[in-house]
Coordinates of C-alpha atoms in Angstrom, one line a residue:
M1158 CA 0.0 0.0 0.0
A1159 CA 2.8 2.4 0.7
R1160 CA 6.0 3.3 -0.9
P1161 CA 8.2 4.3 2.0
R1162 CA 10.9 6.3 0.2
G1163 CA 11.2 8.6 -2.8
G1164 CA 10.1 11.9 -4.1
D1165 CA 8.0 11.1 -7.1
S1166 CA 6.0 14.1 -8.3
I1167 CA 2.3 13.9 -9.3
T1168 CA 2.1 13.8 -13.0
P1169 CA -0.9 13.7 -15.4
K1170 CA -2.0 10.2 -16.2
K1171 CA -4.3 8.7 -18.7
G1172 CA -7.7 7.5 -17.6
G1173 CA -9.6 10.7 -17.0
A1174 CA -11.7 11.3 -13.9
K1175 CA -11.8 7.6 -13.1
G1176 CA -8.0 7.3 -13.2
R1177 CA -7.6 10.3 -11.0
A1178 CA -10.1 8.9 -8.5
L1179 CA -8.1 5.7 -8.2
R1180 CA -4.7 7.3 -7.7
P1181 CA -3.1 7.0 -4.3
R1182 CA -2.8 10.1 -2.1
Q1183 CA 0.8 11.3 -2.1
V1184 CA 1.9 12.3 1.5
Y1185 CA 5.2 14.1 2.0
V1186 CA 6.6 13.8 5.5
F1187 CA 9.3 15.7 7.3
T1188 CA 10.5 14.0 10.5
E1189 CA 12.6 15.3 13.4
G1190 CA 14.0 11.8 14.1
E1191 CA 16.1 10.1 11.5
V1192 CA 15.1 6.5 12.5
T1193 CA 12.2 6.2 14.9
E1194 CA 9.4 8.1 13.0
P1195 CA 10.3 6.7 9.5
E1196 CA 10.4 3.2 10.9
Y1197 CA 7.1 3.7 12.7
I1198 CA 5.4 5.0 9.5
D1199 CA 6.7 2.0 7.5
L1200 CA 5.3 -0.4 10.1
I1201 CA 1.9 1.1 10.4
L1202 CA 1.4 1.4 6.6
K1203 CA 2.5 -2.2 6.2
N1204 CA 0.1 -3.4 8.9
G1205 CA -2.6 -0.8 8.9
V1206 CA -6.2 -0.9 7.8
P1207 CA -7.4 1.9 5.4
G1208 CA -10.3 3.9 6.8
R1209 CA -12.1 3.5 3.5
P1210 CA -11.6 0.8 0.9
G1211 CA -9.8 1.8 -2.2
R1212 CA -8.2 4.9 -0.6
T1213 CA -4.4 4.3 -0.4
V1214 CA -1.3 6.3 0.3
Q1215 CA 2.2 6.5 -1.0
H1216 CA 4.5 8.3 1.4
H1217 CA 7.8 10.1 0.9
I1218 CA 10.2 11.0 3.7
E1219 CA 11.4 14.3 2.4
N1220 CA 14.3 15.0 4.7
S1221 CA 15.7 11.5 5.1
N1222 CA 19.3 12.8 4.5
A1223 CA 19.0 16.1 6.2
E1224 CA 21.5 17.2 8.8
G1225 CA 20.4 17.7 12.4
K1226 CA 20.4 21.5 12.1
L1227 CA 17.8 21.2 9.4
R1228 CA 15.5 19.1 11.6
K1229 CA 14.4 21.8 13.9
P1230 CA 10.6 22.5 14.0
Y1231 CA 10.5 25.9 12.4
R1232 CA 13.0 25.1 9.7
M1233 CA 11.1 21.8 8.8
V1234 CA 7.8 23.7 8.5
Q1235 CA 9.4 26.3 6.3
D1236 CA 10.7 23.5 4.0
A1237 CA 7.3 21.8 4.2
V1238 CA 5.6 24.9 3.0
R1239 CA 7.8 25.0 -0.1
T1240 CA 7.1 21.3 -0.8
L1241 CA 3.4 21.8 -0.4
R1242 CA 3.2 24.6 -2.9
K1243 CA 5.2 22.5 -5.4
V1244 CA 3.1 19.4 -5.1
E1245 CA -0.2 21.4 -5.1
R1246 CA 0.8 22.9 -8.5
E1247 CA 1.6 19.4 -9.8
A1248 CA -1.7 18.0 -8.4
K1249 CA -3.7 20.9 -10.1
A1250 CA -1.9 20.2 -13.4
A1251 CA -2.9 16.5 -13.0
G1252 CA -6.6 17.5 -12.7
L1253 CA -7.0 17.0 -8.9
K1254 CA -9.0 19.5 -6.9
P1255 CA -8.1 20.8 -3.4
Y1256 CA -9.6 18.7 -0.7
R1257 CA -11.5 19.7 2.4
V1258 CA -14.2 18.5 4.7
T1259 CA -17.0 21.0 5.7
G1260 CA -19.6 19.9 8.1
G1261 CA -18.8 16.3 7.5
V1262 CA -19.1 16.7 3.7
E1263 CA -16.1 16.1 1.5
E1264 CA -15.2 18.5 -1.3
G1265 CA -12.6 18.1 -3.9
S1266 CA -10.2 15.2 -4.6
W1267 CA -9.7 12.9 -1.6
N1268 CA -6.2 12.1 -3.0
W1269 CA -5.1 15.8 -3.1
P1270 CA -1.5 15.7 -1.7
Q1271 CA -0.6 16.5 1.8
V1272 CA 2.6 17.5 3.6
W1273 CA 3.1 16.7 7.3
V1274 CA 5.8 17.5 9.8
L1275 CA 6.4 15.4 12.9
F1276 CA 8.3 17.1 15.6
D1277 CA 8.8 17.2 19.4
R1278 CA 8.8 19.8 22.1
D1279 CA 12.1 18.5 23.6
D1280 CA 14.1 21.7 24.3
H1281 CA 13.6 23.3 20.9
Q1282 CA 13.1 27.0 20.2
G1283 CA 10.5 28.2 17.8
V1284 CA 7.8 25.6 18.5
S1285 CA 5.0 28.1 18.7
E1286 CA 6.1 29.8 15.5
A1287 CA 6.3 26.5 13.7
V1288 CA 2.7 25.6 14.8
R1289 CA 1.4 29.0 13.7
L1290 CA 3.1 28.9 10.3
A1291 CA 1.9 25.3 9.6
E1292 CA -1.7 26.3 10.4
K1293 CA -1.5 29.4 8.3
E1294 CA 0.0 27.6 5.2
G1295 CA -2.0 24.3 5.4
V1296 CA 0.8 22.0 6.5
G1297 CA -0.2 19.1 8.8
I1298 CA 1.7 18.7 12.0
A1299 CA 2.0 15.9 14.5
Y1300 CA 3.4 17.3 17.7
S1301 CA 4.5 15.5 20.9
H1302 CA 5.6 16.9 24.3
P1303 CA 8.1 16.0 25.4
C1304 CA 8.8 13.7 22.4
F1305 CA 7.6 11.0 20.1
E1306 CA 8.4 8.4 22.7
L1307 CA 5.3 9.5 24.6
W1308 CA 3.1 8.2 21.8
R1309 CA 4.9 4.9 21.9
L1310 CA 4.6 4.8 25.6
L1311 CA 0.8 5.2 25.4
H1312 CA 0.7 1.9 23.6
Y1313 CA 1.8 0.3 26.9
T1314 CA 0.2 2.5 29.6
N1315 CA -2.0 5.5 30.3
Y1316 CA 0.8 7.9 31.3
T1317 CA -0.6 11.3 32.5
S1318 CA 2.1 13.0 34.6
T1319 CA 4.1 16.0 33.3
F1320 CA 7.6 15.6 32.0
G1321 CA 9.0 19.1 31.8
K1322 CA 11.1 20.8 29.1
G1323 CA 13.8 18.7 27.5
A1324 CA 12.6 15.5 29.3
C1325 CA 12.7 13.1 26.4
G1326 CA 15.2 11.0 28.2
D1327 CA 12.7 10.4 31.0
A1328 CA 10.0 9.4 28.5
N1329 CA 12.4 7.0 26.8
S1330 CA 13.4 5.4 30.1
R1331 CA 9.8 4.8 30.9
L1332 CA 9.2 3.3 27.5
R1333 CA 12.2 1.0 27.8
A1334 CA 11.0 -0.1 31.3
S1335 CA 7.6 -1.0 30.0
R1336 CA 6.6 -4.6 30.5
G1337 CA 7.5 -6.7 27.5
F1338 CA 9.3 -3.8 25.6
A1339 CA 12.8 -5.3 25.7
Q1340 CA 11.6 -8.7 24.6
T1341 CA 10.4 -7.2 21.3
Y1342 CA 14.1 -7.0 20.3
G1343 CA 14.6 -10.7 20.7
R1344 CA 13.8 -13.7 22.9
G1345 CA 15.6 -13.5 26.2
V1346 CA 16.5 -9.8 25.9
R1347 CA 16.1 -8.2 29.3
A1348 CA 17.1 -4.6 28.6
V1349 CA 17.9 -2.3 25.6
T1350 CA 19.9 0.9 25.4
E1351 CA 18.4 4.2 24.4
Q1352 CA 20.1 4.0 21.0
Q1353 CA 18.6 0.5 20.4
S1354 CA 15.1 1.7 21.5
K1355 CA 15.1 4.1 18.6
H1356 CA 14.3 1.2 16.3
V1357 CA 10.5 0.4 16.4
R1358 CA 9.3 -3.2 16.5
E1359 CA 5.9 -4.5 15.5
G1360 CA 5.4 -6.0 19.0
Q1361 CA 5.5 -2.5 20.5
I1362 CA 2.5 -1.1 18.6
L1363 CA 0.5 -4.0 17.2
S1364 CA -2.2 -5.9 19.0
E1365 CA -1.7 -9.6 19.4
K1366 CA -5.1 -10.2 17.8
K1367 CA -4.3 -7.7 15.0
D1368 CA -7.6 -6.0 15.7
G1369 CA -6.3 -2.4 16.3
S1370 CA -7.3 -2.4 20.0
R1371 CA -3.8 -1.3 21.1
Y1372 CA -3.8 1.6 18.7
R1373 CA -7.3 2.7 19.8
T1374 CA -6.3 2.5 23.4
A1375 CA -3.2 4.7 22.8
R1376 CA -5.4 7.2 20.9
K1377 CA -7.9 7.3 23.7
H1378 CA -5.1 7.9 26.2
A1379 CA -3.7 10.7 24.0
Q1380 CA -7.0 12.4 23.5
A1381 CA -7.6 12.4 27.3
I1382 CA -4.3 14.0 28.2
N1383 CA -4.6 16.5 25.4
K1384 CA -7.9 17.7 26.8
R1385 CA -6.1 18.8 30.0
C1386 CA -4.0 21.3 28.1
E1387 CA -5.6 24.7 28.7
S1388 CA -2.8 27.0 27.5
S1389 CA -2.8 28.3 23.9
N1390 CA 1.0 27.9 23.9
P1391 CA 2.1 24.4 22.7
N1392 CA 5.3 24.8 24.8
D1393 CA 3.0 24.3 27.8
W1394 CA 1.2 21.2 26.6
D1395 CA 2.8 18.7 29.0
P1396 CA 2.2 15.9 28.2
Y1397 CA 0.7 16.0 24.7
T1398 CA 0.7 14.0 21.5
D1399 CA -1.6 14.0 18.4
V1400 CA 0.3 11.5 16.3
W1401 CA -3.1 9.7 15.8
C1402 CA -4.2 12.7 13.7
F1403 CA -1.4 12.0 11.2
V1404 CA -2.3 8.3 11.2
E1405 CA -5.9 8.9 10.4
E1406 CA -6.1 12.2 8.5
G1407 CA -2.7 12.0 6.7
L1408 CA -2.2 8.2 6.1
L1409 CA -5.9 7.4 5.9
L1410 CA -5.7 4.5 8.3
S1411 CA -8.5 3.6 10.7
H1412 CA -6.2 1.5 12.9
Y1413 CA -3.2 -0.8 12.8

């Protein structure tokens, strides 16, 4: 269903309106992490269930070779805006129409391209500016405070306590200490390092029955903690994660 790498542009194809309707949605993604988020995306697209039959996605990690200094929230959103404008022009030339949902009613082409940025609070500067720019320009964001490891942790437990600025190490430690986490790296493994834990394994996110229950539980936990965030400043949303929005709205999955 997914093509995990590449940067193919949207080009006109034969087949008219029917051909356009069957074309996968192209989703262009910028990730703060070089390993964890891309591996997570690969796994959920491999194992996920589309929200609607016939609607598929091809994703492209746009900054797979970017240096660390280019993986800061505001800089990634700036790059994402440029990418969005480019792929929107290509989509328009291919006969697609801008997509939106108003009052539950879809308008335009469901496979109109999207650009998303996945980033953390951690100890970054410019988080609020990045969020405002993304909202203004139509770039999707999946934001986690303190970091993406919170979303992974919620697949194990309903964690609700605050972390504080730059506390990603704490979130990672709690994740590695979760029951059964180490064993996903091999039978008999009792502990893994922080570096090893960057690699996502199916057993960390998928339900044993493959029914999506683990994902739905993590989403429920995330939505509950997000409701507690009263400030308008994303720097103060502690803890917080809306990765599930990217899963459902960007990648068009109902669960995995």
